[in-house]
Every structure is written in structure tokens, then in C-alpha cells.
PDB file of C-alpha atoms in Angstrom:
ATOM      1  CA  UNK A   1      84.684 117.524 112.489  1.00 58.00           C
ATOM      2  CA  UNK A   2      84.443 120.517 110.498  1.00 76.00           C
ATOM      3  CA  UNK A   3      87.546 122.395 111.138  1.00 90.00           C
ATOM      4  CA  UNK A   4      89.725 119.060 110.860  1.00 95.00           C
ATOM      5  CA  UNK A   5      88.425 117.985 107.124  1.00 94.00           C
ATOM      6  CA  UNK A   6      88.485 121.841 106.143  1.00 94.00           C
ATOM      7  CA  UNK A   7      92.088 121.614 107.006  1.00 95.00           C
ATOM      8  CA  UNK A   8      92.148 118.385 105.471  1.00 95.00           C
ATOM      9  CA  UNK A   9      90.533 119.435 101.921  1.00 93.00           C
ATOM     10  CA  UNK A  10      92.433 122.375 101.807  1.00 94.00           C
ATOM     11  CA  UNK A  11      95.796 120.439 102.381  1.00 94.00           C
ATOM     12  CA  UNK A  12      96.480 123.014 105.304  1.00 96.00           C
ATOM     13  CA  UNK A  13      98.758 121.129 108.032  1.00 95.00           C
ATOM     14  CA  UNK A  14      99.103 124.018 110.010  1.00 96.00           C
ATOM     15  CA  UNK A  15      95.250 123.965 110.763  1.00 97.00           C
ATOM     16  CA  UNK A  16      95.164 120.098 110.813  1.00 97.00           C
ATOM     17  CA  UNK A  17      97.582 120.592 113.525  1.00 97.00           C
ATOM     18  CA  UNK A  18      95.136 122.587 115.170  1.00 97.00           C
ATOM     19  CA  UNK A  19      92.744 120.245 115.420  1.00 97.00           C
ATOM     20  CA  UNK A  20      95.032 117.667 117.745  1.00 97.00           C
ATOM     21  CA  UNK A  21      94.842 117.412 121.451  1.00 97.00           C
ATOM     22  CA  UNK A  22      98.641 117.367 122.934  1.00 97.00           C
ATOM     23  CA  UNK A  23      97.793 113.993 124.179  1.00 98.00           C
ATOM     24  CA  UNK A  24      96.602 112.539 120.644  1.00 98.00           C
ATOM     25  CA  UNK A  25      97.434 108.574 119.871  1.00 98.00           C
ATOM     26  CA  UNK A  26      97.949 107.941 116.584  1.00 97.00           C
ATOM     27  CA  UNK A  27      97.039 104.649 114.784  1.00 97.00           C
ATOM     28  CA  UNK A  28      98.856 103.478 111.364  1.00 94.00           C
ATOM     29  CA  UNK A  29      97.044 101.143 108.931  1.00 93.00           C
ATOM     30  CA  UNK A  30     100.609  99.837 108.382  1.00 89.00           C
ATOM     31  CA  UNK A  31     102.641 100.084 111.481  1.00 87.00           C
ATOM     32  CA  UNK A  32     101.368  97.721 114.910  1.00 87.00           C
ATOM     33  CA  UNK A  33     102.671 100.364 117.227  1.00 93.00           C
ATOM     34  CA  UNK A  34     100.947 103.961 118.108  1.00 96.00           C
ATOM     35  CA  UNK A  35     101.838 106.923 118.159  1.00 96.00           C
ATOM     36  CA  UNK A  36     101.458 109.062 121.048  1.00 96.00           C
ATOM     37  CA  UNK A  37     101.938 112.941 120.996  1.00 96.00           C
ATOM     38  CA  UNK A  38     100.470 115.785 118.997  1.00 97.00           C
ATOM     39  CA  UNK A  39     104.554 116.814 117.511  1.00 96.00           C
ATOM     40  CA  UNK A  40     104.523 113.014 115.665  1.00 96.00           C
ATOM     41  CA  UNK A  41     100.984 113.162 114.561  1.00 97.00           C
ATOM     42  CA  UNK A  42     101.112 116.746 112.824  1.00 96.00           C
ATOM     43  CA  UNK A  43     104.499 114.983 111.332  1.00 96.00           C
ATOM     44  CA  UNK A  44     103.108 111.856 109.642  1.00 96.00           C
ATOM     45  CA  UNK A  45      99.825 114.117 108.460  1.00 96.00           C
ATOM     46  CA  UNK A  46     102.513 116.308 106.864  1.00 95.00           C
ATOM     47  CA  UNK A  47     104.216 113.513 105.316  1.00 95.00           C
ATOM     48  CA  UNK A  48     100.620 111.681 104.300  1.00 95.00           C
ATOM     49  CA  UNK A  49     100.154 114.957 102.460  1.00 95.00           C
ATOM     50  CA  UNK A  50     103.380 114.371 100.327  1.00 95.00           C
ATOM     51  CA  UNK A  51     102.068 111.399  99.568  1.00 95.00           C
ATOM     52  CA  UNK A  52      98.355 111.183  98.546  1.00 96.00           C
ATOM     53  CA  UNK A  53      97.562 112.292  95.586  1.00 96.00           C
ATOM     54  CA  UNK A  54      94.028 113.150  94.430  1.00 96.00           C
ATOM     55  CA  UNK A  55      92.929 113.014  98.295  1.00 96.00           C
ATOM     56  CA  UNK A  56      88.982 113.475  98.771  1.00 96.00           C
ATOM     57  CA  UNK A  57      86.585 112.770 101.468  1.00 96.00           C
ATOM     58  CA  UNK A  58      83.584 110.744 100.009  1.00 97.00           C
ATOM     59  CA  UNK A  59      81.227 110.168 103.318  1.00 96.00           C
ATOM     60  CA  UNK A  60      81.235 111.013 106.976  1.00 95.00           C
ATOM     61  CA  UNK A  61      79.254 109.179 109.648  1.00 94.00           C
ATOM     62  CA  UNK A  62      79.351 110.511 113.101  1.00 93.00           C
ATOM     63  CA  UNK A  63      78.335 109.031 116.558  1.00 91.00           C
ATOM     64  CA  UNK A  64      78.699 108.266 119.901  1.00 76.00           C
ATOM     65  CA  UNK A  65      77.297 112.007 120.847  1.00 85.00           C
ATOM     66  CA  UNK A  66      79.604 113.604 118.168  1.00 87.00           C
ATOM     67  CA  UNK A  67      82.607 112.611 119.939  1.00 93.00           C
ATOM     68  CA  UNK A  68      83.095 109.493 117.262  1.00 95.00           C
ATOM     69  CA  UNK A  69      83.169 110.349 113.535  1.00 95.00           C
ATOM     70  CA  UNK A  70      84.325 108.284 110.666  1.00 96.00           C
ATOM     71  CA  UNK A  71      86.105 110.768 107.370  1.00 97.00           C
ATOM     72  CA  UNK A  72      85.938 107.651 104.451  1.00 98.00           C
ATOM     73  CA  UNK A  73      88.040 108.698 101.663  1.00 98.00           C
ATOM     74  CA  UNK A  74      89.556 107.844  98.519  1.00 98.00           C
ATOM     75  CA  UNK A  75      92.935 108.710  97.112  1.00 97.00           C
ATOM     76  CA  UNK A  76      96.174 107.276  94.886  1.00 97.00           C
ATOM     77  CA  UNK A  77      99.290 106.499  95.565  1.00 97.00           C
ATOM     78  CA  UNK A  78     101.284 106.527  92.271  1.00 95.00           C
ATOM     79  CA  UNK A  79      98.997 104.047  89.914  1.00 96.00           C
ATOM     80  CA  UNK A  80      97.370 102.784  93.311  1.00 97.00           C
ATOM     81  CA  UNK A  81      94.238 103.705  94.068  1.00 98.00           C
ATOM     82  CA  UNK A  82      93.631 103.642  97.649  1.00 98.00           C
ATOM     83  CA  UNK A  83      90.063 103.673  99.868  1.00 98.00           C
ATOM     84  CA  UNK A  84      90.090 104.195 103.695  1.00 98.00           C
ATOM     85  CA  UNK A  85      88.989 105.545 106.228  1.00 98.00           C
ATOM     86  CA  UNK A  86      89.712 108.439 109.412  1.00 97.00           C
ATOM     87  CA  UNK A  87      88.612 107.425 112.942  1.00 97.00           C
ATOM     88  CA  UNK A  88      88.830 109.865 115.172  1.00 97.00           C
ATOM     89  CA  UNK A  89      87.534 110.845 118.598  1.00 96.00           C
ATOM     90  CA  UNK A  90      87.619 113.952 119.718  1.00 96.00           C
ATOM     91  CA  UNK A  91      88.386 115.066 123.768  1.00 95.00           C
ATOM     92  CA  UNK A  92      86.090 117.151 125.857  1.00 94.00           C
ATOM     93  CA  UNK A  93      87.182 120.318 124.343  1.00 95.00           C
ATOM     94  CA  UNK A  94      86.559 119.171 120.737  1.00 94.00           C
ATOM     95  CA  UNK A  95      90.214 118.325 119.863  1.00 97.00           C
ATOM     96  CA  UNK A  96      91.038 114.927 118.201  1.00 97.00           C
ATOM     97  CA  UNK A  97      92.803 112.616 121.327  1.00 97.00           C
ATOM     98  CA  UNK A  98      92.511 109.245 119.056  1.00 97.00           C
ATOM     99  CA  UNK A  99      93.341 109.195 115.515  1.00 97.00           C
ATOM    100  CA  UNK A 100      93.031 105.606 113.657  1.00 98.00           C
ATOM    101  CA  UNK A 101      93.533 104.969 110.246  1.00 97.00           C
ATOM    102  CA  UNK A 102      92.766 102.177 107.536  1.00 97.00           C
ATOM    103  CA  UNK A 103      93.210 101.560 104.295  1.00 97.00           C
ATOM    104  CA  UNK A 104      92.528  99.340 101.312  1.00 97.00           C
ATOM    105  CA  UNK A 105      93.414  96.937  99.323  1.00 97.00           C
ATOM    106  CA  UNK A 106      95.949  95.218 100.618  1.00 96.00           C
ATOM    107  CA  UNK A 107      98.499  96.654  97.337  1.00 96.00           C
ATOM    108  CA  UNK A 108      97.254 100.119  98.676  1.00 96.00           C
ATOM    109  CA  UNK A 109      98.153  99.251 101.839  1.00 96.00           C
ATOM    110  CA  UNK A 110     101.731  98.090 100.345  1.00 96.00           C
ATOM    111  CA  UNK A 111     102.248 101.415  98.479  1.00 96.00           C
ATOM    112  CA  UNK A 112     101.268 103.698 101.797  1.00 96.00           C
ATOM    113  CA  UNK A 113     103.919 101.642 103.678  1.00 94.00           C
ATOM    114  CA  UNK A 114     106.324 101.798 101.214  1.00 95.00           C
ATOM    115  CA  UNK A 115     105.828 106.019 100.672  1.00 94.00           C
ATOM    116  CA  UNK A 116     105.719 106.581 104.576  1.00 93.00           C
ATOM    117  CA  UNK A 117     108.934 104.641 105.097  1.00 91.00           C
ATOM    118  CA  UNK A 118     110.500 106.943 102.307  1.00 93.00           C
ATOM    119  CA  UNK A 119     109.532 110.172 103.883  1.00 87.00           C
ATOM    120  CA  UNK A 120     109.728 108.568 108.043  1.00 87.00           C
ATOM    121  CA  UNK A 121     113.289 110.149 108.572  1.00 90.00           C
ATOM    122  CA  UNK A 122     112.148 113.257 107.394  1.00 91.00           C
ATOM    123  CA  UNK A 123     109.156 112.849 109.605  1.00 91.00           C
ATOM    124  CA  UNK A 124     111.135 111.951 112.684  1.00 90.00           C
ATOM    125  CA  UNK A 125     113.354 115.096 112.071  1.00 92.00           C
ATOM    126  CA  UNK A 126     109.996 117.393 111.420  1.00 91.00           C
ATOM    127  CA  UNK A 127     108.503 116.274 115.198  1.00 90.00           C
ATOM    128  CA  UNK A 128     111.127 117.273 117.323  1.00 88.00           C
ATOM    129  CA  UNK A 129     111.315 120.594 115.562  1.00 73.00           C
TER     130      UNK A 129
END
């Protein structure tokens, strides 16, 4: 888990996109539908990166034979302060196939929906490219 919160902390999407298998599913804390496919999942890290502000990584618990790991972090939106936290599982070659997110409090989880519906055209556009 390394490599991805490296990439992470260093607010480097090209290696965050590195870290994704082609067949990732990606989770939203504020949207009920996945979404599958490494292109959309680089996207909405890209736009998550326009939009966090302060971004850190305060704990990381791992499990089910280091295939399961859990990145907790904390971060603002704006005034909001938001807490959450990365679940991810990572394939047989090491590569991160499920990606789930969740956040908190509920008005953090009001300002992330309202800043990823801002940027999700420009998202859209940045996944097919």
C-alpha cells in the first residue's frame, strides 16, 4: 500500500494511476452506483485532488493477508473539515481491483458531493481521453 499513499501524499495522479488494476470498481461515499474501469477511477482521483485541501493520511490498518488495507484520513473542503477513510483491495499482482470510499460528517459528505458534481463533466471528459 506503499506505492498508492506515496502517490497519494505526494499528490502524484500519474503514479496513483499506477497503482489501479484495469478492472478496478470504484465506490463513492456520495454516489449509490460504482464505478467500473481504471480510465474513470484515475479521473475522479484527479478531480478529488482539485478538491481536498490539506489532504493527510492519519492511520493505516491492513488485513486479510495484505490484500485488505484501510488509508483513514483527514482533509477540508472549503471551511469543512472532512474525516474518512480508503478501502481498498488489491488483485493478485498487487494492483488496487476495489476502491471504496467514506466520509464524514454528514456536512462533509454534503460539501464532497457538491465539489465532485462541479468538477464531474470535466471528469467524464478526462476518462475517455
Amino acid at each position: 500500500m506503499t506505492s498508492f499513499r506515496k502517490a497519494v501524499e505526494a499528490r502524484d495522479p500519474d503514479a496513483m494511476a499506477a497503482t489501479l488494476a484495469e478492472n478496478v470498481v470504484f465506490r463513492s461515499p456520495v454516489a449509490f452506483k460504482p464505478y467500473p474501469g481504471k480510465a474513470i477511477t484515475a479521473a475522479i482521483l484527479r478531480g478529488v485532488l482539485r478538491v481536498f485541501e490539506d489532504f493527510r493520511y492519519v492511520r493505516e490498518l491492513t488485513g486479510g493477508e495484505g490484500r485488505d488495507h484501510a488509508l483513514v484520513f483527514e482533509a477540508r473542503i472549503g471551511n469543512v473539515r472532512v474525516e474518512g477513510c480508503d478501502f481498498l483491495h488489491l488483485d493478485e499482482a498487487g494492483l488496487i481491483d476495489e476502491f471504496t470510499v467514506m466520509v464524514r460528517p454528514l456536512s462533509a459528505a454534503q460539501a464532497l458531493a457538491e465539489a465532485m458534481a462541479a468538477q464531474f463533466d470535466r471528469i467524464q471528459r478526462e476518462a475517455v481521453n
